[in-house]
Every structure is written in C-alpha cells, then in structure tokens.
Amino acid sequence: MVKTESELVVDLRGRPIMTLDDFWDAVTEPCGLPQWFGRNTDAWADTIQTRGISEVIDSYDILVIHVDEQGIFADPNREARALRRAFAGHQSRLVVHEPTQPSR
C-alpha cells in the first residue's frame, strides 16, 4: 500500500508581499494561525516543522506556499533569508515564481 501525502497549497501569487508583516497577514487565515501566533520566523519554523500550533497545517503532511519573486522574496536581506530557511524541512516548501512577462 502506498501512502499519498496530503498537501495544503497556499497560492499568494499576485499578492504584494513587501514585508514580513504582509506575509503574516497573507498566511494567517489560510494556514489557520492562532491570534497568539508570534509573527516571527522562529515561530513560523516551529509552526511548519515542529507542528502543534495550527490545526489546519497539522492536518496536512506538507505545506506548499507559492509566491511571486517580488518584495520580500526578491530581497536578499536578513529577514527574507530567515523566512526562506524556515521552509528547509521536509514538511514544507516555498515556491518562488519568477515574474511573468506580459504577452505582446
């Protein structure tokens, strides 16, 4: 018997995410983050790797978040790197999409 892994896919493409606060605002509802969620990269890493914080995320094997390569995801600053590192576990994936060029 082969077990199929379930994925929670959160597609944030097209949504401007210029700061970490924009990211927390974008993922709070679809990921079922509680009001007391810490809104920092350490709390996020605990949520997606250790689990036990969000019943929504915990009910899936893998969390996949799609974002555009803009704002915080195009910026190599310390906060952006910390956020990307939080997705290093096998239970989560951050998919950063290159901007699409408009058709001529």
XYZ file of N, CA and C in Angstrom:
312
model
N 0.834 -1.170 0.000
C 0.000 0.000 0.000
C 0.888 1.246 0.000
N 0.585 2.183 -0.880
C 1.346 3.420 -0.988
C 0.544 4.548 -0.353
N 1.181 5.251 0.570
C 0.518 6.383 1.216
C 0.751 7.631 0.381
N -0.317 8.318 0.046
C -0.217 9.577 -0.670
C -0.169 10.705 0.344
N 0.809 11.568 0.199
C 0.928 12.689 1.120
C -0.079 13.768 0.752
N -0.716 14.331 1.760
C -1.668 15.414 1.512
C -0.933 16.748 1.607
N -1.330 17.682 0.744
C -0.679 18.984 0.697
C -1.682 20.090 0.939
N -1.311 21.031 1.788
C -2.032 22.283 1.916
C -1.295 23.260 1.009
N -1.966 23.713 -0.046
C -1.348 24.626 -1.008
C -1.947 26.011 -0.802
N -1.075 26.966 -0.513
C -1.485 28.360 -0.330
C -0.825 29.160 -1.449
N -1.636 29.698 -2.345
C -1.126 30.425 -3.509
C -1.258 31.927 -3.265
N -0.134 32.571 -3.049
C -0.117 34.007 -2.777
C 0.371 34.806 -3.978
N 0.471 34.154 -5.143
C 0.903 34.881 -6.341
C -0.094 35.988 -6.658
N 0.433 37.119 -7.063
C -0.406 38.266 -7.360
C -0.672 39.147 -6.158
N -0.274 38.694 -4.993
C -0.473 39.481 -3.768
C 0.847 40.157 -3.405
N 0.844 41.478 -3.230
C 2.101 42.148 -2.884
C 2.538 41.804 -1.456
N 3.726 41.256 -1.342
C 4.275 40.902 -0.036
C 5.622 41.602 0.078
N 5.566 42.805 0.629
C 6.750 43.645 0.699
C 7.493 43.505 2.027
N 6.791 43.042 3.067
C 7.383 42.940 4.405
C 6.970 41.613 5.042
N 7.618 41.277 6.146
C 7.206 40.088 6.889
C 5.771 40.239 7.394
N 5.395 41.436 7.816
C 4.011 41.639 8.258
C 3.023 41.331 7.143
N 3.354 41.695 5.907
C 2.496 41.348 4.761
C 2.381 39.828 4.627
N 3.499 39.127 4.838
C 3.480 37.665 4.750
C 2.595 37.069 5.838
N 2.775 37.544 7.084
C 1.944 37.009 8.186
C 0.466 37.278 7.910
N 0.142 38.483 7.429
C -1.249 38.807 7.097
C -1.786 37.860 6.029
N -0.944 37.518 5.053
C -1.378 36.674 3.934
C -1.587 35.216 4.336
N -0.787 34.705 5.266
C -0.880 33.277 5.609
C -1.749 32.989 6.827
N -2.096 33.996 7.605
C -2.833 33.765 8.849
C -4.125 32.995 8.624
N -4.969 33.456 7.743
C -6.264 32.790 7.541
C -6.131 31.426 6.861
N -5.470 31.332 5.681
C -5.431 30.021 5.027
C -4.671 28.949 5.806
N -3.753 29.369 6.672
C -2.984 28.409 7.464
C -3.554 28.218 8.865
N -4.615 28.929 9.191
C -5.258 28.764 10.490
C -4.371 29.139 11.659
N -3.610 30.217 11.523
C -2.727 30.623 12.617
C -3.544 31.246 13.743
N -3.246 30.872 14.978
C -3.999 31.426 16.113
C -3.634 32.884 16.366
N -4.493 33.594 17.090
C -4.239 35.004 17.401
C -2.927 35.198 18.141
N -2.534 34.224 18.929
C -1.318 34.351 19.729
C -0.053 33.979 18.956
N -0.184 33.673 17.655
C 0.983 33.328 16.833
C 2.009 34.463 16.893
N 3.273 34.132 17.033
C 4.332 35.092 17.270
C 4.723 36.020 16.138
N 4.286 35.758 14.909
C 4.596 36.608 13.754
C 6.093 36.902 13.635
N 6.895 35.852 13.752
C 8.332 35.959 13.509
C 8.794 34.641 12.891
N 9.986 34.638 12.331
C 10.433 33.457 11.588
C 10.676 32.247 12.485
N 11.056 32.458 13.739
C 11.221 31.317 14.651
C 9.870 30.657 14.935
N 8.852 31.476 15.187
C 7.507 30.934 15.422
C 6.995 30.219 14.175
N 7.293 30.762 13.004
C 6.863 30.137 11.747
C 7.553 28.791 11.552
N 8.854 28.734 11.823
C 9.581 27.467 11.705
C 8.981 26.423 12.648
N 8.667 26.811 13.875
C 8.014 25.880 14.806
C 6.671 25.414 14.251
N 5.925 26.323 13.655
C 4.589 26.003 13.144
C 4.649 25.000 12.004
N 5.599 25.175 11.084
C 5.622 24.316 9.895
C 6.541 23.113 10.016
N 7.458 23.132 10.975
C 8.364 21.993 11.132
C 8.021 21.133 12.341
N 7.889 21.765 13.498
C 7.610 21.024 14.726
C 6.136 20.665 14.831
N 5.292 21.569 14.331
C 3.833 21.425 14.338
C 3.275 21.624 15.748
N 1.959 21.464 15.889
C 1.309 21.629 17.174
C 0.792 23.035 17.436
N 0.884 23.917 16.457
C 0.433 25.299 16.634
C -0.824 25.574 15.813
N -0.864 25.065 14.587
C -2.012 25.282 13.709
C -2.676 23.951 13.379
N -3.939 23.809 13.760
C -4.671 22.582 13.430
C -4.809 22.420 11.930
N -4.919 23.531 11.203
C -5.045 23.464 9.736
C -3.774 22.882 9.141
N -2.629 23.453 9.457
C -1.358 22.947 8.917
C -1.119 21.513 9.381
N -1.410 21.234 10.640
C -1.168 19.902 11.191
C -2.010 18.817 10.525
N -3.112 19.198 9.894
C -3.972 18.194 9.272
C -3.477 17.782 7.885
N -2.381 18.375 7.438
C -1.766 18.020 6.154
C -0.345 17.538 6.394
N 0.143 16.716 5.461
C 1.516 16.239 5.563
C 2.523 17.319 5.170
N 2.166 18.114 4.159
C 3.093 19.087 3.593
C 2.369 20.413 3.383
N 3.065 21.508 3.680
C 2.586 22.850 3.388
C 3.386 23.378 2.205
N 2.679 23.838 1.167
C 3.326 24.424 -0.008
C 2.785 25.835 -0.174
N 3.694 26.811 -0.189
C 3.288 28.199 -0.386
C 3.926 28.716 -1.670
N 3.080 29.244 -2.565
C 3.529 29.832 -3.822
C 3.520 31.347 -3.684
N 4.618 31.993 -4.089
C 4.722 33.451 -4.054
C 5.408 33.931 -5.324
N 5.216 35.207 -5.619
C 5.939 35.843 -6.712
C 7.307 36.295 -6.220
N 8.274 36.317 -7.131
C 9.599 36.807 -6.794
C 9.580 38.333 -6.850
N 9.025 38.904 -5.829
C 8.949 40.362 -5.691
C 8.910 40.687 -4.210
N 9.071 41.955 -3.897
C 9.024 42.356 -2.497
C 10.041 41.606 -1.669
N 9.579 41.045 -0.561
C 10.487 40.351 0.358
C 11.130 39.113 -0.278
N 10.485 38.543 -1.289
C 11.024 37.334 -1.917
C 12.010 37.635 -3.039
N 12.225 38.907 -3.328
C 13.251 39.313 -4.280
C 14.411 39.981 -3.555
N 14.248 40.225 -2.282
C 15.211 40.961 -1.475
C 16.085 39.985 -0.688
N 17.395 40.099 -0.812
C 18.272 39.171 -0.082
C 18.582 39.606 1.346
N 17.704 40.385 1.977
C 18.007 40.857 3.334
C 17.900 39.725 4.366
N 18.292 40.034 5.575
C 18.361 39.019 6.647
C 17.001 38.386 6.927
N 15.944 39.210 6.998
C 14.607 38.678 7.282
C 14.136 37.742 6.179
N 14.395 38.113 4.933
C 13.993 37.273 3.804
C 14.722 35.931 3.849
N 16.008 35.959 4.152
C 16.771 34.703 4.247
C 16.250 33.834 5.382
N 15.922 34.439 6.518
C 15.399 33.678 7.660
C 14.060 33.035 7.313
N 13.222 33.758 6.592
C 11.931 33.202 6.192
C 12.124 32.025 5.244
N 13.008 32.175 4.270
C 13.286 31.061 3.340
C 13.849 29.846 4.076
N 14.728 30.083 5.053
C 15.316 28.966 5.817
C 14.267 28.201 6.615
N 13.226 28.877 7.037
C 12.174 28.212 7.811
C 11.512 27.095 7.016
N 11.577 27.182 5.691
C 10.969 26.164 4.827
C 11.908 25.001 4.544
N 13.013 24.888 5.258
C 14.030 23.882 4.967
C 13.602 22.450 5.284
N 12.600 22.253 6.103
C 12.184 20.908 6.489
C 11.455 20.176 5.370
N 11.270 18.887 5.535
C 10.601 18.083 4.511
C 9.079 18.238 4.548
N 8.544 18.956 5.550
C 7.098 19.132 5.667
C 6.611 20.436 5.057
N 7.504 21.176 4.410
C 7.092 22.464 3.851
C 7.933 22.800 2.627
N 7.318 23.596 1.745
C 8.011 24.043 0.538
C 7.577 25.465 0.223
N 8.521 26.310 -0.082
C 8.257 27.647 -0.579
C 8.613 27.645 -2.050
N 7.639 27.971 -2.905
C 7.869 28.004 -4.348
C 7.814 29.463 -4.776
N 8.972 29.980 -5.200
C 9.063 31.372 -5.622
C 9.046 31.392 -7.147
N 8.034 32.060 -7.699
C 7.839 32.114 -9.145
C 8.435 33.389 -9.720
N 9.181 33.236 -10.807
C 9.716 34.404 -11.493
C 8.557 35.205 -12.060
N 8.727 36.520 -12.127
C 7.649 37.336 -12.696
C 7.408 36.948 -14.152
N 6.165 36.908 -14.520
C 5.831 36.591 -15.907
C 5.857 37.869 -16.729
N 6.336 37.741 -17.956
C 6.373 38.881 -18.855
C 5.027 38.968 -19.569
N 4.455 40.163 -19.665
C 3.182 40.291 -20.374
C 3.342 39.916 -21.853
N 2.307 39.321 -22.410
C 2.306 38.940 -23.821
C 2.264 40.194 -24.682
N 2.928 40.110 -25.805
C 2.891 41.251 -26.742
C 1.963 40.989 -27.859
